[in-house]
Tab-separated table of C-alpha atoms and ligand atoms in Angstrom:
chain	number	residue	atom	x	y	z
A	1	UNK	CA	-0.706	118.493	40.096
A	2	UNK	CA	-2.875	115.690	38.602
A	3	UNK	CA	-3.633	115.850	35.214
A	4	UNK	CA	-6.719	113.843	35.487
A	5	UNK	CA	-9.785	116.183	35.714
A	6	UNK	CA	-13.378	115.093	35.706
A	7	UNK	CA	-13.944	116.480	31.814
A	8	UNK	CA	-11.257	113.973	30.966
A	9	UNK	CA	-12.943	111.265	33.264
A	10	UNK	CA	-16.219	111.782	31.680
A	11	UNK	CA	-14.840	112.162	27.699
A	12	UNK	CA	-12.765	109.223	28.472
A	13	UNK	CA	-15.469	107.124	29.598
A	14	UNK	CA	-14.168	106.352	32.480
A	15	UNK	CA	-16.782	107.983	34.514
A	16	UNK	CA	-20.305	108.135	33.558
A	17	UNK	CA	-21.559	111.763	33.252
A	18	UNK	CA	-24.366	111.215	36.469
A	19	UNK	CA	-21.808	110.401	38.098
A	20	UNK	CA	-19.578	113.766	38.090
A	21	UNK	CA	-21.115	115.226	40.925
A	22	UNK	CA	-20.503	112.767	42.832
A	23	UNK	CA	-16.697	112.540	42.132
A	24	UNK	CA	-16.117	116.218	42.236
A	25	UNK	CA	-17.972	116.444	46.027
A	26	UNK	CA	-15.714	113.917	46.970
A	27	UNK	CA	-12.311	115.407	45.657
A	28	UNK	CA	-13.339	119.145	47.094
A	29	UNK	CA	-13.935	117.337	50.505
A	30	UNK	CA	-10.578	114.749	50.129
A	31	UNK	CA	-8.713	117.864	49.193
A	32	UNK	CA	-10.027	120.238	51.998
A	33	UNK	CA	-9.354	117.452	54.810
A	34	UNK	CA	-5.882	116.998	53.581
A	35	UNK	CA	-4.842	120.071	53.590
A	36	UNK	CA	-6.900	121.254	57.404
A	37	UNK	CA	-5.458	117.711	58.828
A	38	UNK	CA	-1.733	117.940	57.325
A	39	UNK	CA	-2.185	114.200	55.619
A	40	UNK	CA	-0.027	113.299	52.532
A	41	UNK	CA	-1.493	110.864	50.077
A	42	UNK	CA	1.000	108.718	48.059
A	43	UNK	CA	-0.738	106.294	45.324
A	44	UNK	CA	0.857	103.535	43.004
A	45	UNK	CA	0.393	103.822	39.462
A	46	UNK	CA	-2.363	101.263	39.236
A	47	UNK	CA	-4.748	103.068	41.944
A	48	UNK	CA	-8.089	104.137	40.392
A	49	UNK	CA	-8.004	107.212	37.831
A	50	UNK	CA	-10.210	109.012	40.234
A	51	UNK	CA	-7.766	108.204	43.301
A	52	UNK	CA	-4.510	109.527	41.782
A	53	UNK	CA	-6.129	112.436	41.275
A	54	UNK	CA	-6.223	113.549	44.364
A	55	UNK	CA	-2.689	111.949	45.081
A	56	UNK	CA	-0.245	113.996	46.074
A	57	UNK	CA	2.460	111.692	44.333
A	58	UNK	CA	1.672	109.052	42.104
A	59	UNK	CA	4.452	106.098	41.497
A	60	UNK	CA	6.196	103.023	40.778
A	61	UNK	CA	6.991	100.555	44.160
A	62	UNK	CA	10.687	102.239	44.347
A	63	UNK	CA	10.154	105.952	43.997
A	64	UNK	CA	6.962	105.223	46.412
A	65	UNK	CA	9.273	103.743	49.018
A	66	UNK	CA	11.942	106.408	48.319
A	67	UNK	CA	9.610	109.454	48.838
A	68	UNK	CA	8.370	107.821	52.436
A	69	UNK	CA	11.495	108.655	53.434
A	70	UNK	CA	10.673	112.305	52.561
A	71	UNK	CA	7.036	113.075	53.976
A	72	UNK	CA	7.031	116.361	56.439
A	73	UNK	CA	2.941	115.726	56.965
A	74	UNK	CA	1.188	114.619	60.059
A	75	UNK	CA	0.351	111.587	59.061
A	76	UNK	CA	0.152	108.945	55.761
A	77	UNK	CA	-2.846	107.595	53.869
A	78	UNK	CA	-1.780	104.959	51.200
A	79	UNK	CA	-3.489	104.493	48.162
A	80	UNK	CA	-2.078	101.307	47.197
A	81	UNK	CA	-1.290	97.827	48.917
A	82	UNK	CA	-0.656	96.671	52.104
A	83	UNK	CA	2.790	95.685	51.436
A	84	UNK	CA	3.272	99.537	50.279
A	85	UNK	CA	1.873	101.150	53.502
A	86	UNK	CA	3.769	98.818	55.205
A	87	UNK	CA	7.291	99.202	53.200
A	88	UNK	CA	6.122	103.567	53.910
A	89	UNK	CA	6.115	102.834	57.869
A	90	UNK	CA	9.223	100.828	58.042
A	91	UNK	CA	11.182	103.994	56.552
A	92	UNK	CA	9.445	106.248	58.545
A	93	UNK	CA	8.187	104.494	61.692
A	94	UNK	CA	7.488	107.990	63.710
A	95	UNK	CA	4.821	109.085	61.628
A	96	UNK	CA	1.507	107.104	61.345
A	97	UNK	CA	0.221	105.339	57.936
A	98	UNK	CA	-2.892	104.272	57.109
A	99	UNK	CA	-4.388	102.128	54.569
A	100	UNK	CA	-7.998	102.501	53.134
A	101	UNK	CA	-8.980	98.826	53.141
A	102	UNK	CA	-7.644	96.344	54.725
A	103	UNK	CA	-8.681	93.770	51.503
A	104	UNK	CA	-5.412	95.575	49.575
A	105	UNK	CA	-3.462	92.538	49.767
A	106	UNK	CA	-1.004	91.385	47.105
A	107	UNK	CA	-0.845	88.023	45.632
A	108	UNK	CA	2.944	87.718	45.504
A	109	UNK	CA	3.203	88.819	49.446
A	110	UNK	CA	2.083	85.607	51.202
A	111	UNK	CA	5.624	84.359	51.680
A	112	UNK	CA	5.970	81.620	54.873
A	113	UNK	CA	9.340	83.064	56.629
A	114	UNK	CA	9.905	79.402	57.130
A	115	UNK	CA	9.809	78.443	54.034
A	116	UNK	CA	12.537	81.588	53.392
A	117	UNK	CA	15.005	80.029	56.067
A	118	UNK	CA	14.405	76.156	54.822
A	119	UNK	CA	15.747	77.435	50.937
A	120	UNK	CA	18.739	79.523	52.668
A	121	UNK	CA	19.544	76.498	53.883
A	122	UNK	CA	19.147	74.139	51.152
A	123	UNK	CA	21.260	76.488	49.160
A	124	UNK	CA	23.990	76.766	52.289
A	125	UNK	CA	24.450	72.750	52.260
A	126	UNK	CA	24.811	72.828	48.227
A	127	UNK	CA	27.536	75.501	49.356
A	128	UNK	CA	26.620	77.618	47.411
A	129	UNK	CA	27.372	81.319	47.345
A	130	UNK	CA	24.294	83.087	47.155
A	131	UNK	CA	22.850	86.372	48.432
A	132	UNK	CA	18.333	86.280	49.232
A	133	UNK	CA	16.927	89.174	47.519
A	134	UNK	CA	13.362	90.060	47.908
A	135	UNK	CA	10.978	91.941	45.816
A	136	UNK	CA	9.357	94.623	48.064
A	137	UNK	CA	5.855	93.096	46.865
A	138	UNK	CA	6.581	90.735	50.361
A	139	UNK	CA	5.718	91.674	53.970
A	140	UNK	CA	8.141	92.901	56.644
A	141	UNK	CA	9.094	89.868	57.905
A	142	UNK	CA	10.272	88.098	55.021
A	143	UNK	CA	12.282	91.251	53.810
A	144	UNK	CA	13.972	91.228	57.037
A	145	UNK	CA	15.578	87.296	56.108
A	146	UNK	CA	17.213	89.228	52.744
A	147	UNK	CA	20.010	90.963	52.210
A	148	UNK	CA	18.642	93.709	49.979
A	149	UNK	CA	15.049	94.197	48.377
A	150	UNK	CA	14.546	95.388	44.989
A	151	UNK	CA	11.721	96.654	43.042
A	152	UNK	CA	10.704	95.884	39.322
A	153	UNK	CA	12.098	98.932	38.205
A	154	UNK	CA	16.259	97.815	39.979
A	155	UNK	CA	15.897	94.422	40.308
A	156	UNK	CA	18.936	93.708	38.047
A	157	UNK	CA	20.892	96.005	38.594
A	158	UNK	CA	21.012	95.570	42.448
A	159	UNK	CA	21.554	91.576	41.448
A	160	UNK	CA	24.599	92.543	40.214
A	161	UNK	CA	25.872	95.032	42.901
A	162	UNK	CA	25.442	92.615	45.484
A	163	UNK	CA	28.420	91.023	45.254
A	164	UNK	CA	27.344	87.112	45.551
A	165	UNK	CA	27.265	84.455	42.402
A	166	UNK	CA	24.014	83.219	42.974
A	167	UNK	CA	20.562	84.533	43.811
A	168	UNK	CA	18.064	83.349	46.301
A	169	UNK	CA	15.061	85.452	44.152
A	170	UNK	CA	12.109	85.939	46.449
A	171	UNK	CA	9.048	85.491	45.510
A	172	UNK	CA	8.385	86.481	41.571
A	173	UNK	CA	9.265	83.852	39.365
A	174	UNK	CA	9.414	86.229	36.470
A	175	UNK	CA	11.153	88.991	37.613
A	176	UNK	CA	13.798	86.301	38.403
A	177	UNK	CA	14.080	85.131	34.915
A	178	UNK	CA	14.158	88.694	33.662
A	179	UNK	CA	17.038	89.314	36.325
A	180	UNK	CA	18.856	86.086	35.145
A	181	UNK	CA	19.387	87.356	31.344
A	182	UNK	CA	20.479	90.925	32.403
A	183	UNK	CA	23.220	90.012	34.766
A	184	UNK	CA	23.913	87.130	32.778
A	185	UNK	CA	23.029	83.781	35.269
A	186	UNK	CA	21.572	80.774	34.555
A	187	UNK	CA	17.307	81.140	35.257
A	188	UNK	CA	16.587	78.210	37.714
A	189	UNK	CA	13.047	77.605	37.431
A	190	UNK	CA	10.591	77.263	40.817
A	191	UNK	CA	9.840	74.153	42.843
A	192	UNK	CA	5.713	72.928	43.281
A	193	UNK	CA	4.317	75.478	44.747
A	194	UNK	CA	4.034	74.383	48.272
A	195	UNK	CA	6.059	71.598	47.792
A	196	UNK	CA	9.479	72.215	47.847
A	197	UNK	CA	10.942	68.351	47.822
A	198	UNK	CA	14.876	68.814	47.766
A	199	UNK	CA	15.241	65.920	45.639
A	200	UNK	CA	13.076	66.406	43.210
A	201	UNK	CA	14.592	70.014	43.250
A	202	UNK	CA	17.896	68.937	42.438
A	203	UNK	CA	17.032	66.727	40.111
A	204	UNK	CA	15.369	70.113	38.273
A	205	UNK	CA	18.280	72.406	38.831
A	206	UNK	CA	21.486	69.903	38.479
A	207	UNK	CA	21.653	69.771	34.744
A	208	UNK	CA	20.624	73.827	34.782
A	209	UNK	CA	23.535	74.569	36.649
A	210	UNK	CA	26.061	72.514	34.666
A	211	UNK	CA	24.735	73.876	31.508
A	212	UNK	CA	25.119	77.333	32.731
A	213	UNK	CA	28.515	76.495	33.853
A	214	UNK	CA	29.316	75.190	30.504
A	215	UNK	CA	27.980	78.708	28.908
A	216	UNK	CA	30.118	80.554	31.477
A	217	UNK	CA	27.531	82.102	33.388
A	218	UNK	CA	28.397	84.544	35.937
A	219	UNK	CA	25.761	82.258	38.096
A	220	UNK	CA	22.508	81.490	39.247
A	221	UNK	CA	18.902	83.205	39.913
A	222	UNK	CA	17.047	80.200	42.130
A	223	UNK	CA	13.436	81.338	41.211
A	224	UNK	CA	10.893	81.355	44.181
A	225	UNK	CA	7.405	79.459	43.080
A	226	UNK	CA	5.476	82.669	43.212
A	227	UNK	CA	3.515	84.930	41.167
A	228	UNK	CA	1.568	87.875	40.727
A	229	UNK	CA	-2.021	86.493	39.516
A	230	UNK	CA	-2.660	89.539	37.135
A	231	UNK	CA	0.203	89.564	35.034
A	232	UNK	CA	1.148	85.561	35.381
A	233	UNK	CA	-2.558	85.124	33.474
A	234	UNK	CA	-1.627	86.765	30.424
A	235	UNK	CA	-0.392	84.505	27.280
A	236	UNK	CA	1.819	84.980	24.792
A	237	UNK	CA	-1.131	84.736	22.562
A	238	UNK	CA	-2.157	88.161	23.647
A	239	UNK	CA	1.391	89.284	22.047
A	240	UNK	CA	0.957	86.921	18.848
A	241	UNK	CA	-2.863	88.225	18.278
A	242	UNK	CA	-1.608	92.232	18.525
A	243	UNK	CA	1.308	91.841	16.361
A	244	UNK	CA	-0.948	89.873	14.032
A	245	UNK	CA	-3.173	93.199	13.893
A	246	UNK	CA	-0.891	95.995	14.385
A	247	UNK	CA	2.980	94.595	13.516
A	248	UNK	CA	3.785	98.754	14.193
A	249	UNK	CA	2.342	98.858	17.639
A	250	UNK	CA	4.965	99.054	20.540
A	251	UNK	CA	4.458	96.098	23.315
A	252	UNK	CA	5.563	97.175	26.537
A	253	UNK	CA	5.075	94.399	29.381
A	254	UNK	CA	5.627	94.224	32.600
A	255	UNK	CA	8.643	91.967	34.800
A	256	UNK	CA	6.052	90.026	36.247
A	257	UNK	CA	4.910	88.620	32.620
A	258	UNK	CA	5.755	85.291	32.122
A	259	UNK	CA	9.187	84.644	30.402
A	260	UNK	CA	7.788	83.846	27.054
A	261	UNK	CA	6.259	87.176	27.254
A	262	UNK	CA	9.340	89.166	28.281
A	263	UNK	CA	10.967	87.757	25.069
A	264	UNK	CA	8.393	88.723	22.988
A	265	UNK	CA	7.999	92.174	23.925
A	266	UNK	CA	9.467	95.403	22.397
A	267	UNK	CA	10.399	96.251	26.034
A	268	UNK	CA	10.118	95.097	30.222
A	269	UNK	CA	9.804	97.799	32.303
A	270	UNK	CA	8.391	98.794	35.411
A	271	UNK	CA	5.204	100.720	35.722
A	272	UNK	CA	6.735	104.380	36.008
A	273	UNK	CA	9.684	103.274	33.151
A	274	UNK	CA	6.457	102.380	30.857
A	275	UNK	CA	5.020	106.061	31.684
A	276	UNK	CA	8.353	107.686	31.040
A	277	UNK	CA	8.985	105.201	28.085
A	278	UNK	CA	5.534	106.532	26.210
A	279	UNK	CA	6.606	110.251	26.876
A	280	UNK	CA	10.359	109.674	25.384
A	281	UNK	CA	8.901	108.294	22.276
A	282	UNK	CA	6.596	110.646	20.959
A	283	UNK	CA	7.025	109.800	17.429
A	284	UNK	CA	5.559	106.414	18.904
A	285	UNK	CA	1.332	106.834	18.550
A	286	UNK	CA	0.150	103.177	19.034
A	287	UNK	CA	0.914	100.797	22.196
A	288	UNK	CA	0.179	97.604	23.741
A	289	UNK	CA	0.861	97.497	27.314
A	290	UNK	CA	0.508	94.365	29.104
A	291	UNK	CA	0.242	95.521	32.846
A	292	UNK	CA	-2.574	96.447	35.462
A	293	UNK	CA	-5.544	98.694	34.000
A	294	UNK	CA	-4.906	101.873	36.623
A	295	UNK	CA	-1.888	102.732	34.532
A	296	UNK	CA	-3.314	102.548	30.778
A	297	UNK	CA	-6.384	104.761	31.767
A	298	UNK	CA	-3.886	107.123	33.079
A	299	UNK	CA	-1.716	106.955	29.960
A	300	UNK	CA	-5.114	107.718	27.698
A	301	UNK	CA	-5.688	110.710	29.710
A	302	UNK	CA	-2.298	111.765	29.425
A	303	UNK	CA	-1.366	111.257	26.058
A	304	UNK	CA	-5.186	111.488	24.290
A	305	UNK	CA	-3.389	111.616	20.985
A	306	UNK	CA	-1.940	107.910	21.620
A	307	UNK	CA	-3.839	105.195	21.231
A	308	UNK	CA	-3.540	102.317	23.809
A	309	UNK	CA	-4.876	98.513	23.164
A	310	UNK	CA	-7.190	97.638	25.726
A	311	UNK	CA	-4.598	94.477	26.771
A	312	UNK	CA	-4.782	95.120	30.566
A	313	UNK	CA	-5.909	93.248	32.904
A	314	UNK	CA	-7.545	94.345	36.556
A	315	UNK	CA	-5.741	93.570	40.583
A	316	UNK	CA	-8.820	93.287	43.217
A	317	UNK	CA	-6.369	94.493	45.651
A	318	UNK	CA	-5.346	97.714	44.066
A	319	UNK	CA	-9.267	98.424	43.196
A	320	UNK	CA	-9.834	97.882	46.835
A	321	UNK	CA	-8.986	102.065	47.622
A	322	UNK	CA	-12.018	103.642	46.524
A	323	UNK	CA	-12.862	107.449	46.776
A	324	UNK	CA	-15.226	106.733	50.022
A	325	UNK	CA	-13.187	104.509	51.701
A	326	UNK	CA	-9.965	106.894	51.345
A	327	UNK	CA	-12.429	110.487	52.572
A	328	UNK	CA	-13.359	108.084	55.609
A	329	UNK	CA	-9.664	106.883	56.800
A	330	UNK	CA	-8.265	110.657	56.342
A	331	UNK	CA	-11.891	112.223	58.215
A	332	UNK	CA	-11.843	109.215	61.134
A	333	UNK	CA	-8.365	107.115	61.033
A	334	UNK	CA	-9.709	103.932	61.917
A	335	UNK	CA	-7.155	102.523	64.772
A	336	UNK	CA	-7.552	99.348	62.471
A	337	UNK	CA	-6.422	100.290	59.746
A	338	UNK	CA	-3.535	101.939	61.125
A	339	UNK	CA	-0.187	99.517	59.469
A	340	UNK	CA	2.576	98.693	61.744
A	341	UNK	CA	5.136	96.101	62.660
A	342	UNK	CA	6.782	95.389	65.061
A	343	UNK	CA	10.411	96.872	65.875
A	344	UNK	CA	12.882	94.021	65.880
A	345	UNK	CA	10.956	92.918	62.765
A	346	UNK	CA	10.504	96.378	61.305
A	347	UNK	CA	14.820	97.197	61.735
A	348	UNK	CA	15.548	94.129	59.477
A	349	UNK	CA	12.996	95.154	56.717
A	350	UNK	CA	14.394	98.890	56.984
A	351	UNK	CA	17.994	97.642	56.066
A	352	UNK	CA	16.745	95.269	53.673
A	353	UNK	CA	15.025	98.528	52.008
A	354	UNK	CA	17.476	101.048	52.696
A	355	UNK	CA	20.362	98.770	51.350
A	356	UNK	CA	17.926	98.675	47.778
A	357	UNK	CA	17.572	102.261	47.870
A	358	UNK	CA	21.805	102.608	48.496
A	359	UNK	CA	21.940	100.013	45.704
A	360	UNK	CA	19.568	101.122	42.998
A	361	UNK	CA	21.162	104.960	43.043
B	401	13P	P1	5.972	98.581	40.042
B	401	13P	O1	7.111	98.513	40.985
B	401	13P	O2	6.399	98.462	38.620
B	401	13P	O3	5.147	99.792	40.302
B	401	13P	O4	5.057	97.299	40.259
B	401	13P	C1	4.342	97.046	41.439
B	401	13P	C2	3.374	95.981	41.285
B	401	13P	O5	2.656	95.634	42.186
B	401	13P	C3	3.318	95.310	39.997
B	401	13P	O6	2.262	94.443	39.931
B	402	SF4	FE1	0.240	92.311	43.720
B	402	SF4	FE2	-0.097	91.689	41.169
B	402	SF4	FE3	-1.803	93.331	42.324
B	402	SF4	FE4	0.739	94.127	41.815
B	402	SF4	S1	-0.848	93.620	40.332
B	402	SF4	S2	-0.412	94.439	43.710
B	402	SF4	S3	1.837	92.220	42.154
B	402	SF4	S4	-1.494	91.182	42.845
């Protein structure tokens, strides 16, 4: 049951008071449908205030993908990404999942498969001996060229299970770094973006690798050239200008903040760790958290006597669910918004998932 209720909406300002009606019509109805038509409703932590209220499980990227596995209802409709509705299906092919609008993309998730194959086998003719992991903010097809996907919230920890020296990390830069100092391997910075030169690579990772070698590294994260544009925008300035004003305040920052960031911050932590974080620390009253808006505005309502810097910044793509668009895929289930892939491509992504959820436990 959702904390969120439209009093808290309204005294947060988060809705304006006109616009109450409005909101409450649409819950009764959202609620009523779901519960005549047998529909579940997962939505990531960043979805609207107004969406996860009517969620019937709000989460981070991993426990989303775990509790797909779980769903008894009819049928899905995700409040969250593409990627997510599609990573829900590929665990649970038999039952149908739908996404609200078909503009929740991802910026990370445009990954060329080619592209995948060309590194694997740059890295096979250095000999290396490396395992691809891919952050489940990719589509099906690229998870299916890994050997395990990970989320922000295991990304480390399944580095180290897996067994191999080096890491192929696909596609987060930063999440790479951040998995290169916990399992102790040398951070091997991204090509260009789109335009991966193998000689000008190697002339960038050579002296990396001998220099971790010479540390004793265990061995090496090679660091795909992507990034999430939400979190990649913020600056270390943000940090320096809050500590400047508040030296007491706790900064919490997502993986996918840029490496200077990560070593700045009090802590790096996925989106439901920051949630649990705030609630463990309740002698804690003032916090910076440098992630997606969706979550802070759920944190105020949850905790009203914490105080949160406004530090967040806003994803398109996770704004694209709106209350309307959600009532109209559970009433009509648009055939095109209906997320599949297809089987031979679908099996590979399900081990690639179900070997990070074997991993991460
Ligand atoms: P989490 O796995 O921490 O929920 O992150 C998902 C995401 O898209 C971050 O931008
Ligand atoms: Fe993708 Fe970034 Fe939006 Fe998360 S916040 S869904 S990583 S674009």
């Amino acid at each position: 049951m959702s904390l969120i209720t439209i009093d808290s909406l309204v005294k947060g300002r988060n809705v304006h008071p006109d616009e109450a009606p409005r909101i409450v019509a649409l819950w009764d109805e959202i609620r009523q449908l779901k519960r005549e038509r047998n529909a579940f409703i997962p939505a990531h932590n960043y979805q609207a205030a107004e969406v996860q209220a009517v969620a019937d499980y709000c989460g981070d990227s991993f426990e989303l993908a775990v509790k797909s596995r779980a769903i008894a209802s009819e049928y899905v409709v995700f409040c969250g990404v593409r990627f997510m509705a599609e990573g829900c299906h590929t665990l649970a092919p038999e039952r149908p999942v739908y996404l609200p609008s078909l503009d929740a993309l991802c910026s990370l998730a445009e990954v060329d498969e080619d592209d995948v194959l060309e590194r694997q086998e740059f890295l096979r003719a250095l000999g290396r001996d490396f395992s691809t992991m891919t952050y489940v903010n990719t589509y099906a097809s690229v998870k299916a060229l890994s050997d395990s996907c990970c989320t922000s919230s295991n990304a480390a920890t399944i580095a180290a299970r897996l067994g191999k020296r080096d890491i192929l990390f696909v596609p987060d830069q930063n999440l790479a770094y951040q998995v290169a100092i916990k399992t102790k391997r040398m951070y091997l910075p991204p090509p260009d973006p789109n335009a991966f030169h193998p000689k000008e690579y190697r002339a960038l990772i050579d002296p990396l690798i001998r220099e971790g070698e010479r540390q004793g590294l265990s061995g090496c994260v090679f660091a795909w050239e992507g990034a999430c544009h939400v979190h990649h925008e913020m600056s270390e300035r943000d940090i320096h200008v809050l500590r400047a004003q508040d030296p007491e305040a706790v900064i919490i920052v997502h993986g996918e903040v840029r490496p200077e960031l990560q070593r700045l911050a009090d802590a790096v932590l996925s989106t439901s760790q920051m949630v649990k974080y705030v609630e463990a620390h309740p002698e804690k009253k003032r916090f910076a958290v440098l992630t997606e808006c969706g979550l802070i505005v759920r944190m105020e309502l949850e905790h009203p006597d914490r105080q949160f810097y406004k530090t967040c910044r806003l994803c398109q793509y996770m704004k694209a669910t709106t209350l309307e668009n959600l009532l109209e895929t559970l009433r009509d289930r648009p055939a095109e918004r209906l997320i599949t892939v297809p089987e031979e491509v679908r099996v590979g992504a399900a081990r690639a998932m179900l070997r990070m959820i074997e991993l991460a436990s």
